[in-house]
């Protein structure tokens, strides 16, 4: 056997990041300047293991591995023992202990943690998108969105955008105000990607009066008057008809309920958003 520098073999049926981090943590405890780490990701066949063993037995080697596929894990352990190569199984003690506590069996499917990480980053991306394109801040976001919400003030556009973002849906929203023409980009968005939000005028008066109160303003402000609200609702209805988009009345609905209806609408028309894109 070559008595040279230590070679740490990282073997995994996924990408091997976990095993490599553990190996680096271990090697940091030694005053060792010369060593090599070799990573072998996506090992899914017995022949791959045999080839790695053949290489490792010629060197001063230690194997650190994360194999959730039990048959391959057994092959690796048996072949390492035959050739007197120390090997450290990172995953098995952890998942077996958890299985005992949970009274359940692990799925033993490679790469699940990476999928969880990807799902997390998609959610963060969707949340950042909702913040960036909230309240019509940048019309350029409309063509990038999975979904566009439109409606007058206080129809839950922002809460719905954020709620759906947590389901990995990229949402932009546009306020409809009679004095301001909707962005031209809105009329280039396919109708199947747009949801109109409307509400009961009496309910909206209550909501807007509470908003004025919170801001320290008088209830009699035009913002909370029936004439103004009816004008806005008529304007919004006209825009929604021009766009030909579905419309949801959010008057007595919680954000969760409205979001569920929106997702159901998309399922019915076959337009996939979020994870399904």
Coordinates of C-alpha atoms in Angstrom, one line a residue:
X1 CA 0.0 0.0 0.0
X2 CA 1.1 3.5 -0.7
X3 CA 2.1 5.1 2.6
X4 CA 1.7 8.6 1.2
X5 CA -0.8 11.3 2.2
X6 CA -4.3 10.6 3.6
X7 CA -7.0 10.4 0.9
X8 CA -10.6 10.8 2.1
X9 CA -13.1 9.2 -0.2
X10 CA -16.6 10.9 -0.1
X11 CA -19.2 8.5 -1.5
X12 CA -22.8 9.3 -1.9
X13 CA -25.9 8.2 -3.8
X14 CA -26.7 12.0 -4.0
X15 CA -24.2 14.9 -4.3
X16 CA -22.1 14.1 -1.2
X17 CA -22.1 17.5 0.5
X18 CA -23.1 16.2 3.9
X19 CA -20.4 13.6 4.0
X20 CA -17.8 16.1 2.8
X21 CA -18.7 18.6 5.5
X22 CA -18.4 15.9 8.2
X23 CA -15.1 14.8 6.8
X24 CA -13.7 18.3 6.8
X25 CA -14.9 18.8 10.4
X26 CA -13.1 15.6 11.4
X27 CA -9.8 16.4 9.6
X28 CA -9.8 19.9 11.2
X29 CA -9.1 18.2 14.5
X30 CA -5.7 17.0 13.3
X31 CA -2.6 19.0 12.6
X32 CA -2.5 17.7 9.0
X33 CA -1.3 19.8 6.1
X34 CA -1.3 17.2 3.4
X35 CA -4.5 15.3 2.6
X36 CA -6.8 14.9 -0.3
X37 CA -10.6 14.8 -0.5
X38 CA -12.1 12.9 -3.5
X39 CA -15.9 13.1 -3.9
X40 CA -17.8 10.4 -5.8
X41 CA -21.4 11.6 -6.1
X42 CA -24.5 9.8 -7.6
X43 CA -23.1 6.3 -6.9
X44 CA -26.1 4.1 -7.9
X45 CA -24.6 0.9 -9.1
X46 CA -22.5 -1.9 -7.5
X47 CA -19.9 -1.7 -10.3
X48 CA -19.2 1.9 -9.3
X49 CA -18.5 0.9 -5.7
X50 CA -16.1 -1.9 -6.8
X51 CA -14.1 0.5 -8.9
X52 CA -13.9 3.0 -6.1
X53 CA -12.7 0.2 -3.7
X54 CA -10.1 -0.9 -6.2
X55 CA -8.7 2.6 -6.3
X56 CA -8.9 3.2 -2.6
X57 CA -7.1 0.0 -1.5
X58 CA -3.9 1.2 -3.2
X59 CA -3.8 4.3 -0.9
X60 CA -3.9 5.5 2.7
X61 CA -7.7 5.9 2.5
X62 CA -10.7 6.5 4.7
X63 CA -14.2 6.4 3.3
X64 CA -16.9 8.6 4.5
X65 CA -20.3 7.9 2.9
X66 CA -24.0 8.8 2.8
X67 CA -25.9 6.0 1.2
X68 CA -29.6 5.7 1.8
X69 CA -30.0 2.8 -0.7
X70 CA -29.5 -0.1 1.6
X71 CA -28.3 -2.7 -0.9
X72 CA -25.5 -0.4 -2.1
X73 CA -24.6 0.6 1.4
X74 CA -24.2 -3.1 2.3
X75 CA -22.0 -3.7 -0.7
X76 CA -19.8 -0.7 0.2
X77 CA -19.4 -1.8 3.9
X78 CA -18.6 -5.4 3.0
X79 CA -16.1 -4.5 0.3
X80 CA -14.4 -1.9 2.5
X81 CA -14.1 -4.5 5.4
X82 CA -12.6 -7.1 3.0
X83 CA -9.9 -4.7 1.9
X84 CA -9.3 -3.2 5.4
X85 CA -10.4 0.3 4.4
X86 CA -11.9 2.2 7.3
X87 CA -15.4 3.5 6.4
X88 CA -17.8 5.8 8.2
X89 CA -21.5 5.6 7.6
X90 CA -23.0 9.0 8.3
X91 CA -26.7 8.4 7.5
X92 CA -27.6 5.0 8.8
X93 CA -27.3 5.6 12.6
X94 CA -29.2 8.9 12.2
X95 CA -32.2 7.6 10.2
X96 CA -32.4 4.3 12.3
X97 CA -32.6 6.2 15.5
X98 CA -35.2 8.5 14.1
X99 CA -37.2 5.5 12.8
X100 CA -37.2 4.0 16.3
X101 CA -38.6 7.2 17.8
X102 CA -41.1 7.9 15.0
X103 CA -42.2 4.2 14.7
X104 CA -41.8 4.6 11.0
X105 CA -39.5 3.5 8.2
X106 CA -37.4 5.9 6.1
X107 CA -38.1 6.3 2.5
X108 CA -34.5 5.6 1.6
X109 CA -34.7 7.9 -1.4
X110 CA -31.5 9.7 -2.4
X111 CA -31.4 13.5 -2.8
X112 CA -34.4 14.4 -0.7
X113 CA -32.6 17.1 1.3
X114 CA -31.5 18.8 -1.9
X115 CA -35.1 18.9 -3.1
X116 CA -36.2 20.4 0.3
X117 CA -33.5 23.0 -0.1
X118 CA -34.6 23.8 -3.7
X119 CA -38.2 24.1 -2.5
X120 CA -37.1 26.5 0.2
X121 CA -35.2 28.7 -2.2
X122 CA -38.1 28.8 -4.6
X123 CA -40.3 30.0 -1.8
X124 CA -37.8 32.8 -0.9
X125 CA -37.7 33.8 -4.5
X126 CA -41.5 34.0 -4.7
X127 CA -41.7 36.1 -1.5
X128 CA -39.0 38.5 -2.9
X129 CA -40.9 38.7 -6.1
X130 CA -44.2 39.5 -4.3
X131 CA -42.5 42.3 -2.4
X132 CA -40.8 43.7 -5.5
X133 CA -43.9 43.8 -7.7
X134 CA -46.4 44.7 -5.0
X135 CA -49.0 47.4 -5.6
X136 CA -48.0 48.0 -9.3
X137 CA -44.5 49.2 -8.4
X138 CA -42.9 47.9 -11.6
X139 CA -45.2 46.8 -14.5
X140 CA -42.3 44.9 -16.0
X141 CA -42.9 42.2 -13.4
X142 CA -46.3 41.4 -14.9
X143 CA -44.9 39.3 -17.7
X144 CA -42.7 37.4 -15.3
X145 CA -45.5 36.6 -12.8
X146 CA -47.2 33.2 -12.4
X147 CA -50.3 35.2 -11.4
X148 CA -51.5 38.8 -11.5
X149 CA -54.0 40.1 -9.0
X150 CA -56.0 43.3 -9.8
X151 CA -58.5 45.2 -7.7
X152 CA -59.3 48.5 -5.9
X153 CA -57.7 49.5 -2.6
X154 CA -58.3 47.2 0.4
X155 CA -59.3 44.1 -1.6
X156 CA -56.5 41.9 0.0
X157 CA -54.2 42.1 -3.0
X158 CA -51.0 42.3 -0.9
X159 CA -52.0 39.7 1.8
X160 CA -53.0 37.3 -1.0
X161 CA -49.8 37.9 -2.9
X162 CA -47.7 37.1 0.2
X163 CA -49.8 34.0 1.1
X164 CA -49.5 32.6 -2.4
X165 CA -45.8 33.4 -2.4
X166 CA -45.4 31.0 0.6
X167 CA -46.8 28.4 -1.8
X168 CA -44.1 29.1 -4.3
X169 CA -46.3 31.2 -6.6
X170 CA -44.8 34.4 -8.0
X171 CA -47.5 37.0 -7.7
X172 CA -47.6 40.6 -9.0
X173 CA -50.6 42.9 -8.1
X174 CA -52.0 46.0 -9.7
X175 CA -54.2 48.6 -7.9
X176 CA -57.1 49.9 -10.0
X177 CA -57.8 53.6 -9.5
X178 CA -60.2 55.6 -11.7
X179 CA -57.8 58.5 -12.1
X180 CA -54.9 56.3 -13.2
X181 CA -54.9 54.2 -16.4
X182 CA -53.8 50.6 -15.8
X183 CA -50.3 49.8 -17.1
X184 CA -50.3 48.8 -20.7
X185 CA -48.3 45.7 -19.8
X186 CA -51.5 44.4 -18.0
X187 CA -53.3 44.0 -21.3
X188 CA -50.5 41.9 -22.7
X189 CA -50.8 39.3 -19.9
X190 CA -52.9 36.3 -20.8
X191 CA -56.4 36.4 -19.1
X192 CA -55.8 33.0 -17.6
X193 CA -53.0 34.5 -15.5
X194 CA -55.1 37.3 -14.0
X195 CA -57.6 37.2 -11.1
X196 CA -59.8 40.2 -10.4
X197 CA -60.7 40.9 -6.8
X198 CA -63.9 42.7 -5.8
X199 CA -65.9 43.2 -2.6
X200 CA -69.1 44.3 -1.1
X201 CA -69.3 48.2 -0.9
X202 CA -70.7 48.1 2.7
X203 CA -67.9 45.9 3.9
X204 CA -65.4 48.0 2.1
X205 CA -66.6 51.2 3.8
X206 CA -66.0 49.5 7.2
X207 CA -62.5 48.4 6.2
X208 CA -61.5 51.8 4.8
X209 CA -62.9 53.7 7.8
X210 CA -60.8 51.5 10.1
X211 CA -57.8 52.3 7.9
X212 CA -58.5 56.0 8.1
X213 CA -58.8 55.7 11.9
X214 CA -55.5 53.9 12.1
X215 CA -53.9 56.8 10.1
X216 CA -55.5 59.4 12.4
X217 CA -57.7 60.8 9.6
X218 CA -61.4 61.6 9.6
X219 CA -64.0 59.0 8.6
X220 CA -65.7 61.4 6.2
X221 CA -62.7 61.4 3.8
X222 CA -63.7 60.7 0.2
X223 CA -61.6 57.4 0.4
X224 CA -64.3 55.9 2.6
X225 CA -67.4 57.5 1.0
X226 CA -70.0 55.3 -0.7
X227 CA -69.9 57.4 -3.9
X228 CA -66.2 57.0 -4.2
X229 CA -66.3 53.3 -3.5
X230 CA -69.0 52.6 -6.1
X231 CA -67.1 54.7 -8.6
X232 CA -64.0 52.6 -8.0
X233 CA -65.9 49.3 -8.1
X234 CA -67.5 50.3 -11.5
X235 CA -64.1 51.2 -12.9
X236 CA -62.5 48.0 -11.7
X237 CA -65.4 45.9 -13.1
X238 CA -65.0 47.5 -16.5
X239 CA -61.3 46.7 -16.6
X240 CA -61.9 43.1 -15.5
X241 CA -64.5 42.7 -18.3
X242 CA -62.1 44.1 -20.8
X243 CA -59.4 41.6 -19.7
X244 CA -61.9 38.7 -19.5
X245 CA -60.4 37.4 -16.3
X246 CA -62.1 35.5 -13.5
X247 CA -63.4 37.6 -10.6
X248 CA -63.5 36.7 -6.9
X249 CA -65.6 38.5 -4.3
X250 CA -63.4 38.6 -1.2
X251 CA -66.0 40.4 1.0
X252 CA -66.5 37.6 3.6
X253 CA -63.5 35.4 2.8
X254 CA -60.3 34.9 4.8
X255 CA -57.1 35.2 2.8
X256 CA -56.6 31.4 3.0
X257 CA -60.1 30.8 1.5
X258 CA -59.5 33.3 -1.4
X259 CA -56.2 31.7 -2.1
X260 CA -57.7 28.3 -2.2
X261 CA -60.3 29.5 -4.7
X262 CA -57.6 31.0 -6.9
X263 CA -55.6 27.8 -7.0
X264 CA -58.7 25.8 -7.7
X265 CA -59.6 28.1 -10.7
X266 CA -56.1 27.4 -12.1
X267 CA -56.4 23.7 -11.6
X268 CA -59.8 23.7 -13.5
X269 CA -58.4 25.6 -16.5
X270 CA -55.2 23.5 -16.5
X271 CA -52.8 26.4 -16.0
X272 CA -50.0 25.2 -13.7
X273 CA -48.4 27.7 -11.3
X274 CA -45.7 27.5 -8.6
X275 CA -44.2 24.0 -8.3
X276 CA -46.2 22.8 -11.3
X277 CA -44.7 25.1 -13.8

